CSV table of C-alpha atoms and ligand atoms in Angstrom, one decimal:
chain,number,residue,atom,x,y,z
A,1,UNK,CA,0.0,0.0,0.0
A,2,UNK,CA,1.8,2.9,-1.2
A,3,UNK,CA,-1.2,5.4,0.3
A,4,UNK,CA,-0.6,5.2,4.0
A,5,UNK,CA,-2.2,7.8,6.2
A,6,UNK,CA,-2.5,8.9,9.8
A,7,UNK,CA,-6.2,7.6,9.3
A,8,UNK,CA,-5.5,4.2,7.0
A,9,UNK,CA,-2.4,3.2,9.2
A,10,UNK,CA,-4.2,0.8,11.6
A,11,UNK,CA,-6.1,-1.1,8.3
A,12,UNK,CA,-3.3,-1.4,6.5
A,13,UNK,CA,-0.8,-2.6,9.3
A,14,UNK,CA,-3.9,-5.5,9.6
A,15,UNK,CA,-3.3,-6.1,5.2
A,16,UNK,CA,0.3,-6.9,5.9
A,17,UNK,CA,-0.3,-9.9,7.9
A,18,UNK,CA,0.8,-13.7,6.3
A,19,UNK,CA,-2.5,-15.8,5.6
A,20,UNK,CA,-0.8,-18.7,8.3
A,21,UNK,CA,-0.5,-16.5,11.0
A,22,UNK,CA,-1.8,-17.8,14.4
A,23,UNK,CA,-5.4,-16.4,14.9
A,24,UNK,CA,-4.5,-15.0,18.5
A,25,UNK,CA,-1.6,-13.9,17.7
A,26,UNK,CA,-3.5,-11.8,14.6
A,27,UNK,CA,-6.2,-10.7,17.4
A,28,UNK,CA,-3.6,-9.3,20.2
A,29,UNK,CA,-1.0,-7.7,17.4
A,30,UNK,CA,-3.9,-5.9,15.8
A,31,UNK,CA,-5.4,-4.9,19.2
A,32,UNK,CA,-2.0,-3.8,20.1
A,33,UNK,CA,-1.3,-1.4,17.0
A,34,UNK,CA,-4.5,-0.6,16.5
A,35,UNK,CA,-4.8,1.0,21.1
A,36,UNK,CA,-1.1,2.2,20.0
A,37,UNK,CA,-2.1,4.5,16.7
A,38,UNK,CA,-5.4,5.9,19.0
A,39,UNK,CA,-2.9,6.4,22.0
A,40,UNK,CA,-0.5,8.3,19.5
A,41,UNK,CA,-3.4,10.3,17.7
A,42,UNK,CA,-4.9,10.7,21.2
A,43,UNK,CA,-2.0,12.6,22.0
A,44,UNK,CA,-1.0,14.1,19.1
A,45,UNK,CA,2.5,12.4,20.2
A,46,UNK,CA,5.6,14.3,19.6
A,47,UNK,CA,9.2,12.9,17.9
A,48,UNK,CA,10.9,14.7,21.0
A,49,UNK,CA,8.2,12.5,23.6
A,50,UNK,CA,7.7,9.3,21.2
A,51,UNK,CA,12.3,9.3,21.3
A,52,UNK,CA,11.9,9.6,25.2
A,53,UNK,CA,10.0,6.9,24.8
A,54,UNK,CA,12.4,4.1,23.1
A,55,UNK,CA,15.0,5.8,25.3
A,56,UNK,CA,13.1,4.6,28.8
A,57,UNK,CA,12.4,1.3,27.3
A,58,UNK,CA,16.3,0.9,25.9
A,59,UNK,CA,17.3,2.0,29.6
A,60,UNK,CA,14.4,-0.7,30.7
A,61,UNK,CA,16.4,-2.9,28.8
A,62,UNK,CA,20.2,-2.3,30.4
A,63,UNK,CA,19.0,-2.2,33.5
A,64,UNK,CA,17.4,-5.9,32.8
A,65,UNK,CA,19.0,-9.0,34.2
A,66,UNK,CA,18.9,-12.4,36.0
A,67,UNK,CA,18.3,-10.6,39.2
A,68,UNK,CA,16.2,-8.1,38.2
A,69,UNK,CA,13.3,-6.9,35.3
A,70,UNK,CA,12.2,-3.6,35.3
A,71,UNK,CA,9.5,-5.0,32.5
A,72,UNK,CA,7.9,-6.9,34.4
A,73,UNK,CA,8.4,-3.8,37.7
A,74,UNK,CA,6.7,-1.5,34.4
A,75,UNK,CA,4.0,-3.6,33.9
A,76,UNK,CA,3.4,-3.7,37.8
A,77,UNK,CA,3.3,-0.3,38.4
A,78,UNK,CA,1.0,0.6,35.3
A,79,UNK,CA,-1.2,-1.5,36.6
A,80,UNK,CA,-1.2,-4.2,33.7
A,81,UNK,CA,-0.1,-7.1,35.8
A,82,UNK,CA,-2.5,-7.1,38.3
A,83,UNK,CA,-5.3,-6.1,35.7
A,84,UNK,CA,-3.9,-9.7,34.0
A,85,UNK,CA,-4.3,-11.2,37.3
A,86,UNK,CA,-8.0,-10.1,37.9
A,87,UNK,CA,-9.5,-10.7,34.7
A,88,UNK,CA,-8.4,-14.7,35.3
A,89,UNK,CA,-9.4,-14.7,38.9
A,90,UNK,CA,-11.9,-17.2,39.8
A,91,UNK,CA,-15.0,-16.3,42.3
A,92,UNK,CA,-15.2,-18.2,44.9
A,93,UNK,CA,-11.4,-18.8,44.8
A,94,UNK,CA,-8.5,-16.7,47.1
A,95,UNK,CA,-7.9,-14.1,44.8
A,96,UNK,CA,-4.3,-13.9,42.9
A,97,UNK,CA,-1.5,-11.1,43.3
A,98,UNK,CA,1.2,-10.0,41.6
A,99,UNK,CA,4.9,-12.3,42.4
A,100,UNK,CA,7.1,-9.4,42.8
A,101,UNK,CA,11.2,-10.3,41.6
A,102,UNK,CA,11.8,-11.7,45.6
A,103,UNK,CA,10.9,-15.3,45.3
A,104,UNK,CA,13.9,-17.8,45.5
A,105,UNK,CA,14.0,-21.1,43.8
A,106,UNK,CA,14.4,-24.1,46.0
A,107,UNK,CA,13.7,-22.6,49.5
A,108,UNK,CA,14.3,-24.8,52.6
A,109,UNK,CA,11.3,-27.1,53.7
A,110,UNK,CA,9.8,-25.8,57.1
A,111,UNK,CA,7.3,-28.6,58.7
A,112,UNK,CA,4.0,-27.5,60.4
A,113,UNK,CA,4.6,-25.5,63.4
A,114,UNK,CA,8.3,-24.2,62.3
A,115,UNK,CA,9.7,-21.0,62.4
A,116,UNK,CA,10.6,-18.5,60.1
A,117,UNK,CA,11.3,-15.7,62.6
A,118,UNK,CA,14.8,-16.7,63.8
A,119,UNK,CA,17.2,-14.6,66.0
A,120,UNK,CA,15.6,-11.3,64.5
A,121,UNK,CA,13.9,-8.8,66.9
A,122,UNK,CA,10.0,-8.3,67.3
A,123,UNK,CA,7.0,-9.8,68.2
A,124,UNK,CA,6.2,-13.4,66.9
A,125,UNK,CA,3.3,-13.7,65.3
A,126,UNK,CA,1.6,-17.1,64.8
A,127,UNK,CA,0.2,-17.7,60.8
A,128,UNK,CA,-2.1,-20.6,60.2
A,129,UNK,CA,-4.9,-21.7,58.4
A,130,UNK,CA,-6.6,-24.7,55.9
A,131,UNK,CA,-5.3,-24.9,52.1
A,132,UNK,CA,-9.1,-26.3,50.5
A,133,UNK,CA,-11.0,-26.2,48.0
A,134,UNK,CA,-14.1,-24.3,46.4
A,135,UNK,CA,-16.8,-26.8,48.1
A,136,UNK,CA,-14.5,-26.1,51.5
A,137,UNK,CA,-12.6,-29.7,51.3
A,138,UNK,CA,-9.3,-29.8,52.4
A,139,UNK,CA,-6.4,-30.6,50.1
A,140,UNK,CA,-4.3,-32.6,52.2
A,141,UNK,CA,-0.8,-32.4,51.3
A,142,UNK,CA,-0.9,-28.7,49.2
A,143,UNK,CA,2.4,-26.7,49.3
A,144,UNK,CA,3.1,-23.4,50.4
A,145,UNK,CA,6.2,-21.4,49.1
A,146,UNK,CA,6.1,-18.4,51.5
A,147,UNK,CA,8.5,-15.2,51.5
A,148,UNK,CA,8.5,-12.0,53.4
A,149,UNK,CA,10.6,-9.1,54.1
A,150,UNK,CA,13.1,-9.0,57.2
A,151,UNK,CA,12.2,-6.6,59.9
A,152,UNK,CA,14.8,-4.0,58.2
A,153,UNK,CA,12.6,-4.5,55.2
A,154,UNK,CA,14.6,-6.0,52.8
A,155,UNK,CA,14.3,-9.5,51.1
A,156,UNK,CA,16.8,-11.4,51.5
A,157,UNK,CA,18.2,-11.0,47.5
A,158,UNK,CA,18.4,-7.9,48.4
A,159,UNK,CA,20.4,-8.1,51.4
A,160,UNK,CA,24.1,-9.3,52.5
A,161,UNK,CA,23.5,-9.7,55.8
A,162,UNK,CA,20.8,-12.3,55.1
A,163,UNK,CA,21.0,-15.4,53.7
A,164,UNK,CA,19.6,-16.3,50.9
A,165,UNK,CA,16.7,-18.7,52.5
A,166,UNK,CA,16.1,-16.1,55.0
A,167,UNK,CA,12.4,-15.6,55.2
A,168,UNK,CA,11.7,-18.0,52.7
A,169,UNK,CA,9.9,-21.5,53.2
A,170,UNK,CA,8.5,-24.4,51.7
A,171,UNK,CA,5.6,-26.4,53.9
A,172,UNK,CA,3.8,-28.9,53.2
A,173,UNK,CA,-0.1,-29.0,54.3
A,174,UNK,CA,-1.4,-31.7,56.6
A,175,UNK,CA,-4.1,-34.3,55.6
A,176,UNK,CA,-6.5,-31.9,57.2
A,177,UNK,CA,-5.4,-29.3,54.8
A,178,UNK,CA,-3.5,-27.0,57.7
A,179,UNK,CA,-0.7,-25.1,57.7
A,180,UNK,CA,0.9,-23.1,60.4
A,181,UNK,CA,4.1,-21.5,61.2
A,182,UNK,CA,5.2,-18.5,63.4
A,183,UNK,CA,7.3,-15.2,62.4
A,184,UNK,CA,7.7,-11.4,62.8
A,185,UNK,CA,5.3,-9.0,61.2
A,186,UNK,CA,6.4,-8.2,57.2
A,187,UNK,CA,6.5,-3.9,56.6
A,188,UNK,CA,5.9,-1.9,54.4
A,189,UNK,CA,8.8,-1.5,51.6
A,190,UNK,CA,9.7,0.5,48.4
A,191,UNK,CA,9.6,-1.4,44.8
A,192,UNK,CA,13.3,-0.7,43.4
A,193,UNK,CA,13.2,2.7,42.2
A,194,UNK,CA,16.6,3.9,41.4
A,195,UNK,CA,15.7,3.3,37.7
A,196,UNK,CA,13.3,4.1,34.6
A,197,UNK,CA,10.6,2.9,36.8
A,198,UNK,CA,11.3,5.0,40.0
A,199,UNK,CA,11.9,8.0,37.1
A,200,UNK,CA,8.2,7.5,36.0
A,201,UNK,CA,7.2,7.1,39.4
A,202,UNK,CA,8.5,10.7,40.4
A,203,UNK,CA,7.4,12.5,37.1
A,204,UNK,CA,3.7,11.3,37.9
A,205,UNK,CA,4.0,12.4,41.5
A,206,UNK,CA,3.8,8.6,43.1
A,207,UNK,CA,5.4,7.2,46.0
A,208,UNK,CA,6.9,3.8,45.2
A,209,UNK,CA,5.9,2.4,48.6
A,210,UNK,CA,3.9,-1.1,48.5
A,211,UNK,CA,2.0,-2.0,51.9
A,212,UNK,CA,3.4,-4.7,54.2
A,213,UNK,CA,2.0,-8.4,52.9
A,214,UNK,CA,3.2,-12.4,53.2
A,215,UNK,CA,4.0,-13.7,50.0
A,216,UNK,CA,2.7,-17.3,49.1
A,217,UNK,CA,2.9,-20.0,46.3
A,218,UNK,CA,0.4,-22.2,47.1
A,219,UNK,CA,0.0,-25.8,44.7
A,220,UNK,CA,-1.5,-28.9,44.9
A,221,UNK,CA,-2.2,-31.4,41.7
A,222,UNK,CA,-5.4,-31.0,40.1
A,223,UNK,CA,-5.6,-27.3,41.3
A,224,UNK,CA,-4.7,-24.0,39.5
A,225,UNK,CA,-1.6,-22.7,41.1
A,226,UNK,CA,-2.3,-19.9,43.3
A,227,UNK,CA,0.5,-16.9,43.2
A,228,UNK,CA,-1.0,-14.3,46.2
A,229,UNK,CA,-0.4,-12.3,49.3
A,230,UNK,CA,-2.1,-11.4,52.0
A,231,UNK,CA,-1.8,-8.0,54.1
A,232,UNK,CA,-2.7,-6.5,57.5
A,233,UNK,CA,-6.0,-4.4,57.5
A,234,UNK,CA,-4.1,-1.8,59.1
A,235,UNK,CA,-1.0,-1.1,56.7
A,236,UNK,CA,-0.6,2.2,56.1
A,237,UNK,CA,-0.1,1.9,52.3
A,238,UNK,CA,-3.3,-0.7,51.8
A,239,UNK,CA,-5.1,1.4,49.6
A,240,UNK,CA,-2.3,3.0,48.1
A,241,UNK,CA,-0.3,0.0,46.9
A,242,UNK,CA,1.9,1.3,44.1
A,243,UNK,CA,1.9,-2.3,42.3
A,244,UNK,CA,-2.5,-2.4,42.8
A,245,UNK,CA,-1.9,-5.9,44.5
A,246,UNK,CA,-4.4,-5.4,47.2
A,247,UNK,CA,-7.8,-7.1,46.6
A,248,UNK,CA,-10.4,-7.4,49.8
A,249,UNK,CA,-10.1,-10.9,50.4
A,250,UNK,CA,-6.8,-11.2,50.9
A,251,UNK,CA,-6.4,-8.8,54.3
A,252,UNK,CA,-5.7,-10.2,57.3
A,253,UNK,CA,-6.0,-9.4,60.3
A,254,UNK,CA,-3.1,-9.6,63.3
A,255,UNK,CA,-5.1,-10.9,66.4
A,256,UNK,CA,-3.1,-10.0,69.7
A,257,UNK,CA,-2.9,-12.6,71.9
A,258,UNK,CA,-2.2,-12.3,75.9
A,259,UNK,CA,1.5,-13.0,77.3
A,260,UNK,CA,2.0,-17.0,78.6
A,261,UNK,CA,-0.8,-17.6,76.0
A,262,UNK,CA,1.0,-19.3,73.3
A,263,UNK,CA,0.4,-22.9,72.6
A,264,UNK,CA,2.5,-25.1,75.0
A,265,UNK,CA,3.2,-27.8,71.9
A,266,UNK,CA,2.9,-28.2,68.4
A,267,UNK,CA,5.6,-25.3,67.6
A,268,UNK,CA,9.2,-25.0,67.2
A,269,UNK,CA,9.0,-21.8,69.9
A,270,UNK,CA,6.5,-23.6,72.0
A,271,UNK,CA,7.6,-23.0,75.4
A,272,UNK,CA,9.7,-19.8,74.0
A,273,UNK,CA,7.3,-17.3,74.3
A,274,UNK,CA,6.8,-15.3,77.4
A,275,UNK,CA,5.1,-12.0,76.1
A,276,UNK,CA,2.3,-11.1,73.9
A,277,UNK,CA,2.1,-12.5,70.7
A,278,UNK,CA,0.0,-12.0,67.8
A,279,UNK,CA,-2.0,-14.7,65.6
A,280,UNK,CA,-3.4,-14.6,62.1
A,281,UNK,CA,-5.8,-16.7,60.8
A,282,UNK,CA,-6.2,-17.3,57.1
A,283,UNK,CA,-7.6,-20.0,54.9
A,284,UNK,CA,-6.6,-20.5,51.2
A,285,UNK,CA,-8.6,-21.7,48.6
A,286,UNK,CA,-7.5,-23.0,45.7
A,287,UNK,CA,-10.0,-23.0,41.7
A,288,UNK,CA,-9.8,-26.6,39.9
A,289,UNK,CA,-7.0,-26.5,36.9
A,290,UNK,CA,-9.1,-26.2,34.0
A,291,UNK,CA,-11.7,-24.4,35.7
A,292,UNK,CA,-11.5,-20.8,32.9
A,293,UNK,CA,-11.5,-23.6,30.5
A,294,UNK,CA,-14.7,-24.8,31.7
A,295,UNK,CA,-16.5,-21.7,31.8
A,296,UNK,CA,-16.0,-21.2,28.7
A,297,UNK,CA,-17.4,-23.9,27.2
A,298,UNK,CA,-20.8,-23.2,29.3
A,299,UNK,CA,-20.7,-19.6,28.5
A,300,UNK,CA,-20.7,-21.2,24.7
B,1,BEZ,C1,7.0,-7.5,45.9
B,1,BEZ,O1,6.0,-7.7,46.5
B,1,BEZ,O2,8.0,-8.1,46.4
B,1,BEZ,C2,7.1,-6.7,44.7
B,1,BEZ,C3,6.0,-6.8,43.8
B,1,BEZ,C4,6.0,-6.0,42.6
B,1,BEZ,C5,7.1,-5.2,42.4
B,1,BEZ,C6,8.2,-5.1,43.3
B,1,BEZ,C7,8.1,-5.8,44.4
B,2,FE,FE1,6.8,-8.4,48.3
Protein backbone atom coordinates (compact mmCIF):
# COMPACT_ATOMS: atom_id res chain seq x y z
CA UNK A 1 0.00 0.00 0.00
CA UNK A 2 1.84 2.89 -1.25
CA UNK A 3 -1.18 5.42 0.27
CA UNK A 4 -0.55 5.19 3.99
CA UNK A 5 -2.21 7.77 6.25
CA UNK A 6 -2.47 8.85 9.77
CA UNK A 7 -6.24 7.59 9.29
CA UNK A 8 -5.49 4.18 7.00
CA UNK A 9 -2.43 3.20 9.22
CA UNK A 10 -4.21 0.76 11.61
CA UNK A 11 -6.15 -1.12 8.31
CA UNK A 12 -3.26 -1.38 6.53
CA UNK A 13 -0.77 -2.64 9.26
CA UNK A 14 -3.86 -5.54 9.64
CA UNK A 15 -3.28 -6.06 5.17
CA UNK A 16 0.29 -6.93 5.85
CA UNK A 17 -0.33 -9.86 7.94
CA UNK A 18 0.76 -13.71 6.26
CA UNK A 19 -2.48 -15.80 5.60
CA UNK A 20 -0.80 -18.74 8.28
CA UNK A 21 -0.46 -16.49 10.99
CA UNK A 22 -1.84 -17.82 14.35
CA UNK A 23 -5.44 -16.37 14.90
CA UNK A 24 -4.54 -15.00 18.46
CA UNK A 25 -1.58 -13.91 17.72
CA UNK A 26 -3.46 -11.77 14.57
CA UNK A 27 -6.16 -10.71 17.42
CA UNK A 28 -3.57 -9.32 20.22
CA UNK A 29 -0.98 -7.70 17.40
CA UNK A 30 -3.87 -5.88 15.81
CA UNK A 31 -5.43 -4.86 19.24
CA UNK A 32 -1.95 -3.79 20.10
CA UNK A 33 -1.31 -1.43 17.05
CA UNK A 34 -4.55 -0.56 16.52
CA UNK A 35 -4.83 0.99 21.15
CA UNK A 36 -1.07 2.24 20.03
CA UNK A 37 -2.15 4.45 16.73
CA UNK A 38 -5.36 5.91 19.00
CA UNK A 39 -2.91 6.38 21.96
CA UNK A 40 -0.50 8.32 19.49
CA UNK A 41 -3.36 10.30 17.65
CA UNK A 42 -4.88 10.65 21.24
CA UNK A 43 -2.00 12.60 21.98
CA UNK A 44 -0.97 14.07 19.05
CA UNK A 45 2.49 12.36 20.23
CA UNK A 46 5.61 14.34 19.58
CA UNK A 47 9.16 12.87 17.91
CA UNK A 48 10.93 14.71 20.96
CA UNK A 49 8.16 12.50 23.65
CA UNK A 50 7.74 9.26 21.16
CA UNK A 51 12.27 9.30 21.30
CA UNK A 52 11.88 9.55 25.23
CA UNK A 53 9.98 6.87 24.81
CA UNK A 54 12.39 4.14 23.09
CA UNK A 55 15.03 5.79 25.31
CA UNK A 56 13.13 4.64 28.76
CA UNK A 57 12.44 1.29 27.30
CA UNK A 58 16.32 0.86 25.90
CA UNK A 59 17.33 1.97 29.64
CA UNK A 60 14.39 -0.70 30.70
CA UNK A 61 16.38 -2.86 28.82
CA UNK A 62 20.15 -2.26 30.39
CA UNK A 63 18.96 -2.18 33.53
CA UNK A 64 17.36 -5.85 32.82
CA UNK A 65 19.00 -8.97 34.20
CA UNK A 66 18.89 -12.41 35.95
CA UNK A 67 18.30 -10.62 39.15
CA UNK A 68 16.17 -8.14 38.21
CA UNK A 69 13.28 -6.94 35.34
CA UNK A 70 12.22 -3.65 35.26
CA UNK A 71 9.51 -5.01 32.47
CA UNK A 72 7.90 -6.92 34.40
CA UNK A 73 8.36 -3.82 37.67
CA UNK A 74 6.71 -1.52 34.45
CA UNK A 75 3.99 -3.63 33.94
CA UNK A 76 3.36 -3.68 37.78
CA UNK A 77 3.33 -0.25 38.38
CA UNK A 78 0.98 0.61 35.30
CA UNK A 79 -1.24 -1.55 36.63
CA UNK A 80 -1.15 -4.18 33.67
CA UNK A 81 -0.06 -7.05 35.83
CA UNK A 82 -2.54 -7.09 38.26
CA UNK A 83 -5.31 -6.06 35.67
CA UNK A 84 -3.93 -9.67 34.00
CA UNK A 85 -4.29 -11.16 37.31
CA UNK A 86 -8.01 -10.10 37.93
CA UNK A 87 -9.55 -10.67 34.66
CA UNK A 88 -8.41 -14.70 35.32
CA UNK A 89 -9.37 -14.68 38.85
CA UNK A 90 -11.86 -17.20 39.78
CA UNK A 91 -15.00 -16.31 42.26
CA UNK A 92 -15.15 -18.17 44.94
CA UNK A 93 -11.39 -18.75 44.85
CA UNK A 94 -8.54 -16.72 47.10
CA UNK A 95 -7.86 -14.06 44.78
CA UNK A 96 -4.30 -13.93 42.88
CA UNK A 97 -1.49 -11.07 43.32
CA UNK A 98 1.19 -9.99 41.62
CA UNK A 99 4.94 -12.26 42.42
CA UNK A 100 7.09 -9.36 42.77
CA UNK A 101 11.19 -10.31 41.60
CA UNK A 102 11.75 -11.70 45.58
CA UNK A 103 10.86 -15.33 45.27
CA UNK A 104 13.88 -17.79 45.50
CA UNK A 105 13.96 -21.11 43.77
CA UNK A 106 14.42 -24.08 45.98
CA UNK A 107 13.74 -22.60 49.51
CA UNK A 108 14.29 -24.82 52.58
CA UNK A 109 11.33 -27.11 53.71
CA UNK A 110 9.76 -25.79 57.10
CA UNK A 111 7.34 -28.61 58.69
CA UNK A 112 3.99 -27.50 60.43
CA UNK A 113 4.64 -25.46 63.41
CA UNK A 114 8.30 -24.19 62.33
CA UNK A 115 9.66 -21.02 62.40
CA UNK A 116 10.59 -18.46 60.11
CA UNK A 117 11.35 -15.66 62.63
CA UNK A 118 14.82 -16.73 63.81
CA UNK A 119 17.16 -14.63 66.01
CA UNK A 120 15.56 -11.34 64.52
CA UNK A 121 13.94 -8.84 66.95
CA UNK A 122 10.00 -8.27 67.29
CA UNK A 123 6.99 -9.79 68.17
CA UNK A 124 6.21 -13.41 66.91
CA UNK A 125 3.30 -13.75 65.27
CA UNK A 126 1.63 -17.07 64.75
CA UNK A 127 0.23 -17.70 60.78
CA UNK A 128 -2.05 -20.59 60.18
CA UNK A 129 -4.86 -21.75 58.43
CA UNK A 130 -6.57 -24.69 55.90
CA UNK A 131 -5.32 -24.91 52.12
CA UNK A 132 -9.13 -26.34 50.50
CA UNK A 133 -11.02 -26.17 47.95
CA UNK A 134 -14.10 -24.26 46.38
CA UNK A 135 -16.79 -26.84 48.07
CA UNK A 136 -14.49 -26.09 51.48
CA UNK A 137 -12.61 -29.66 51.29
CA UNK A 138 -9.27 -29.77 52.38
CA UNK A 139 -6.37 -30.57 50.06
CA UNK A 140 -4.31 -32.65 52.18
CA UNK A 141 -0.82 -32.35 51.33
CA UNK A 142 -0.91 -28.73 49.23
CA UNK A 143 2.36 -26.72 49.32
CA UNK A 144 3.08 -23.42 50.38
CA UNK A 145 6.21 -21.41 49.08
CA UNK A 146 6.06 -18.37 51.53
CA UNK A 147 8.54 -15.22 51.53
CA UNK A 148 8.49 -11.97 53.39
CA UNK A 149 10.57 -9.07 54.10
CA UNK A 150 13.15 -9.00 57.21
CA UNK A 151 12.22 -6.64 59.89
CA UNK A 152 14.75 -4.02 58.24
CA UNK A 153 12.56 -4.46 55.24
CA UNK A 154 14.64 -6.03 52.85
CA UNK A 155 14.28 -9.47 51.08
CA UNK A 156 16.77 -11.43 51.48
CA UNK A 157 18.22 -11.01 47.48
CA UNK A 158 18.43 -7.86 48.37
CA UNK A 159 20.38 -8.09 51.37
CA UNK A 160 24.13 -9.29 52.49
CA UNK A 161 23.47 -9.72 55.81
CA UNK A 162 20.81 -12.30 55.05
CA UNK A 163 20.97 -15.44 53.66
CA UNK A 164 19.60 -16.30 50.94
CA UNK A 165 16.67 -18.72 52.52
CA UNK A 166 16.12 -16.06 54.98
CA UNK A 167 12.44 -15.63 55.21
CA UNK A 168 11.68 -17.97 52.70
CA UNK A 169 9.90 -21.54 53.23
CA UNK A 170 8.52 -24.38 51.73
CA UNK A 171 5.59 -26.37 53.86
CA UNK A 172 3.77 -28.88 53.20
CA UNK A 173 -0.05 -29.04 54.35
CA UNK A 174 -1.44 -31.73 56.64
CA UNK A 175 -4.06 -34.26 55.64
CA UNK A 176 -6.55 -31.86 57.19
CA UNK A 177 -5.41 -29.33 54.80
CA UNK A 178 -3.51 -27.02 57.67
CA UNK A 179 -0.66 -25.08 57.71
CA UNK A 180 0.94 -23.05 60.38
CA UNK A 181 4.15 -21.52 61.23
CA UNK A 182 5.22 -18.47 63.39
CA UNK A 183 7.30 -15.18 62.37
CA UNK A 184 7.72 -11.38 62.80
CA UNK A 185 5.28 -9.01 61.17
CA UNK A 186 6.36 -8.15 57.22
CA UNK A 187 6.45 -3.87 56.65
CA UNK A 188 5.89 -1.88 54.37
CA UNK A 189 8.83 -1.54 51.59
CA UNK A 190 9.72 0.53 48.37
CA UNK A 191 9.57 -1.42 44.81
CA UNK A 192 13.26 -0.71 43.37
CA UNK A 193 13.16 2.66 42.23
CA UNK A 194 16.56 3.89 41.44
CA UNK A 195 15.74 3.25 37.67
CA UNK A 196 13.26 4.06 34.62
CA UNK A 197 10.60 2.90 36.80
CA UNK A 198 11.32 5.02 40.00
CA UNK A 199 11.86 7.96 37.05
CA UNK A 200 8.17 7.52 36.02
CA UNK A 201 7.24 7.12 39.37
CA UNK A 202 8.50 10.69 40.37
CA UNK A 203 7.43 12.47 37.12
CA UNK A 204 3.74 11.34 37.87
CA UNK A 205 3.99 12.45 41.54
CA UNK A 206 3.75 8.59 43.10
CA UNK A 207 5.36 7.22 45.97
CA UNK A 208 6.90 3.76 45.19
CA UNK A 209 5.86 2.37 48.56
CA UNK A 210 3.90 -1.14 48.53
CA UNK A 211 2.02 -1.98 51.94
CA UNK A 212 3.37 -4.72 54.23
CA UNK A 213 2.03 -8.44 52.94
CA UNK A 214 3.19 -12.41 53.24
CA UNK A 215 4.05 -13.75 50.00
CA UNK A 216 2.66 -17.26 49.10
CA UNK A 217 2.89 -19.95 46.26
CA UNK A 218 0.37 -22.22 47.09
CA UNK A 219 0.00 -25.81 44.67
CA UNK A 220 -1.54 -28.91 44.92
CA UNK A 221 -2.22 -31.36 41.69
CA UNK A 222 -5.40 -31.02 40.12
CA UNK A 223 -5.55 -27.30 41.27
CA UNK A 224 -4.66 -23.99 39.45
CA UNK A 225 -1.60 -22.72 41.12
CA UNK A 226 -2.25 -19.90 43.31
CA UNK A 227 0.52 -16.94 43.19
CA UNK A 228 -1.00 -14.30 46.25
CA UNK A 229 -0.38 -12.33 49.30
CA UNK A 230 -2.09 -11.42 51.99
CA UNK A 231 -1.77 -8.00 54.08
CA UNK A 232 -2.73 -6.53 57.46
CA UNK A 233 -5.96 -4.42 57.50
CA UNK A 234 -4.12 -1.81 59.08
CA UNK A 235 -0.97 -1.07 56.73
CA UNK A 236 -0.56 2.25 56.08
CA UNK A 237 -0.12 1.89 52.33
CA UNK A 238 -3.35 -0.68 51.82
CA UNK A 239 -5.05 1.39 49.63
CA UNK A 240 -2.35 3.04 48.08
CA UNK A 241 -0.34 -0.05 46.90
CA UNK A 242 1.86 1.28 44.15
CA UNK A 243 1.90 -2.28 42.28
CA UNK A 244 -2.50 -2.37 42.76
CA UNK A 245 -1.93 -5.91 44.46
CA UNK A 246 -4.37 -5.45 47.18
CA UNK A 247 -7.80 -7.06 46.56
CA UNK A 248 -10.37 -7.43 49.82
CA UNK A 249 -10.14 -10.92 50.39
CA UNK A 250 -6.75 -11.21 50.91
CA UNK A 251 -6.40 -8.76 54.28
CA UNK A 252 -5.69 -10.23 57.33
CA UNK A 253 -6.02 -9.45 60.35
CA UNK A 254 -3.11 -9.57 63.28
CA UNK A 255 -5.11 -10.87 66.40
CA UNK A 256 -3.07 -10.00 69.69
CA UNK A 257 -2.90 -12.57 71.89
CA UNK A 258 -2.25 -12.31 75.88
CA UNK A 259 1.52 -13.05 77.32
CA UNK A 260 2.01 -17.03 78.59
CA UNK A 261 -0.77 -17.64 75.97
CA UNK A 262 0.99 -19.32 73.35
CA UNK A 263 0.40 -22.85 72.64
CA UNK A 264 2.51 -25.13 74.99
CA UNK A 265 3.22 -27.82 71.91
CA UNK A 266 2.91 -28.17 68.36
CA UNK A 267 5.60 -25.29 67.62
CA UNK A 268 9.24 -25.03 67.18
CA UNK A 269 8.96 -21.80 69.86
CA UNK A 270 6.46 -23.61 71.95
CA UNK A 271 7.58 -22.95 75.37
CA UNK A 272 9.68 -19.83 74.03
CA UNK A 273 7.30 -17.28 74.28
CA UNK A 274 6.82 -15.26 77.41
CA UNK A 275 5.11 -11.95 76.13
CA UNK A 276 2.27 -11.13 73.93
CA UNK A 277 2.09 -12.49 70.66
CA UNK A 278 -0.04 -12.04 67.81
CA UNK A 279 -2.02 -14.67 65.61
CA UNK A 280 -3.40 -14.56 62.13
CA UNK A 281 -5.79 -16.71 60.80
CA UNK A 282 -6.17 -17.31 57.06
CA UNK A 283 -7.63 -20.00 54.92
CA UNK A 284 -6.65 -20.47 51.19
CA UNK A 285 -8.58 -21.70 48.63
CA UNK A 286 -7.54 -22.95 45.66
CA UNK A 287 -10.02 -22.98 41.69
CA UNK A 288 -9.79 -26.62 39.90
CA UNK A 289 -7.02 -26.54 36.90
CA UNK A 290 -9.12 -26.19 33.98
CA UNK A 291 -11.75 -24.38 35.69
CA UNK A 292 -11.48 -20.80 32.90
CA UNK A 293 -11.50 -23.63 30.48
CA UNK A 294 -14.69 -24.82 31.72
CA UNK A 295 -16.50 -21.75 31.85
CA UNK A 296 -15.96 -21.18 28.70
CA UNK A 297 -17.36 -23.91 27.16
CA UNK A 298 -20.84 -23.20 29.33
CA UNK A 299 -20.67 -19.61 28.52
CA UNK A 300 -20.73 -21.18 24.66
C1 LIG B 1 7.03 -7.52 45.90
O1 LIG B 1 6.00 -7.67 46.49
O2 LIG B 1 7.99 -8.07 46.37
C2 LIG B 1 7.06 -6.67 44.65
C3 LIG B 1 6.02 -6.78 43.78
C4 LIG B 1 6.04 -6.02 42.62
C5 LIG B 1 7.11 -5.19 42.36
C6 LIG B 1 8.16 -5.11 43.26
C7 LIG B 1 8.13 -5.84 44.42
FE1 LIG C 1 6.82 -8.40 48.31
Amino acid sequence: MRNVTADNITEVFAAYFGPDTDPRLRQVLLALARHLHDFAREVRLTHAEWRKGLEFLEWAGRITGPERNEFVLLSDVLGLSSLVDMMHSVPGATSSSVLGPFHVSNPPPLPIGGDLKGAWEGEVVLVQGLVRDMQGNPIPGATLDIWQTAPNGMYSSQDPEQDIHSFHALMTADETGRYAFTTVRPVPYTVPDDGPVGEILRAAGRHPWRPSHLHMIVAAPGFRTLVTEIFPEDDPYLDEDTVFGVRADLIMRYQPQPAGSFPAEGFALSGKVDGPWSRVDFDLVLAPEGVEEAQAAAAG
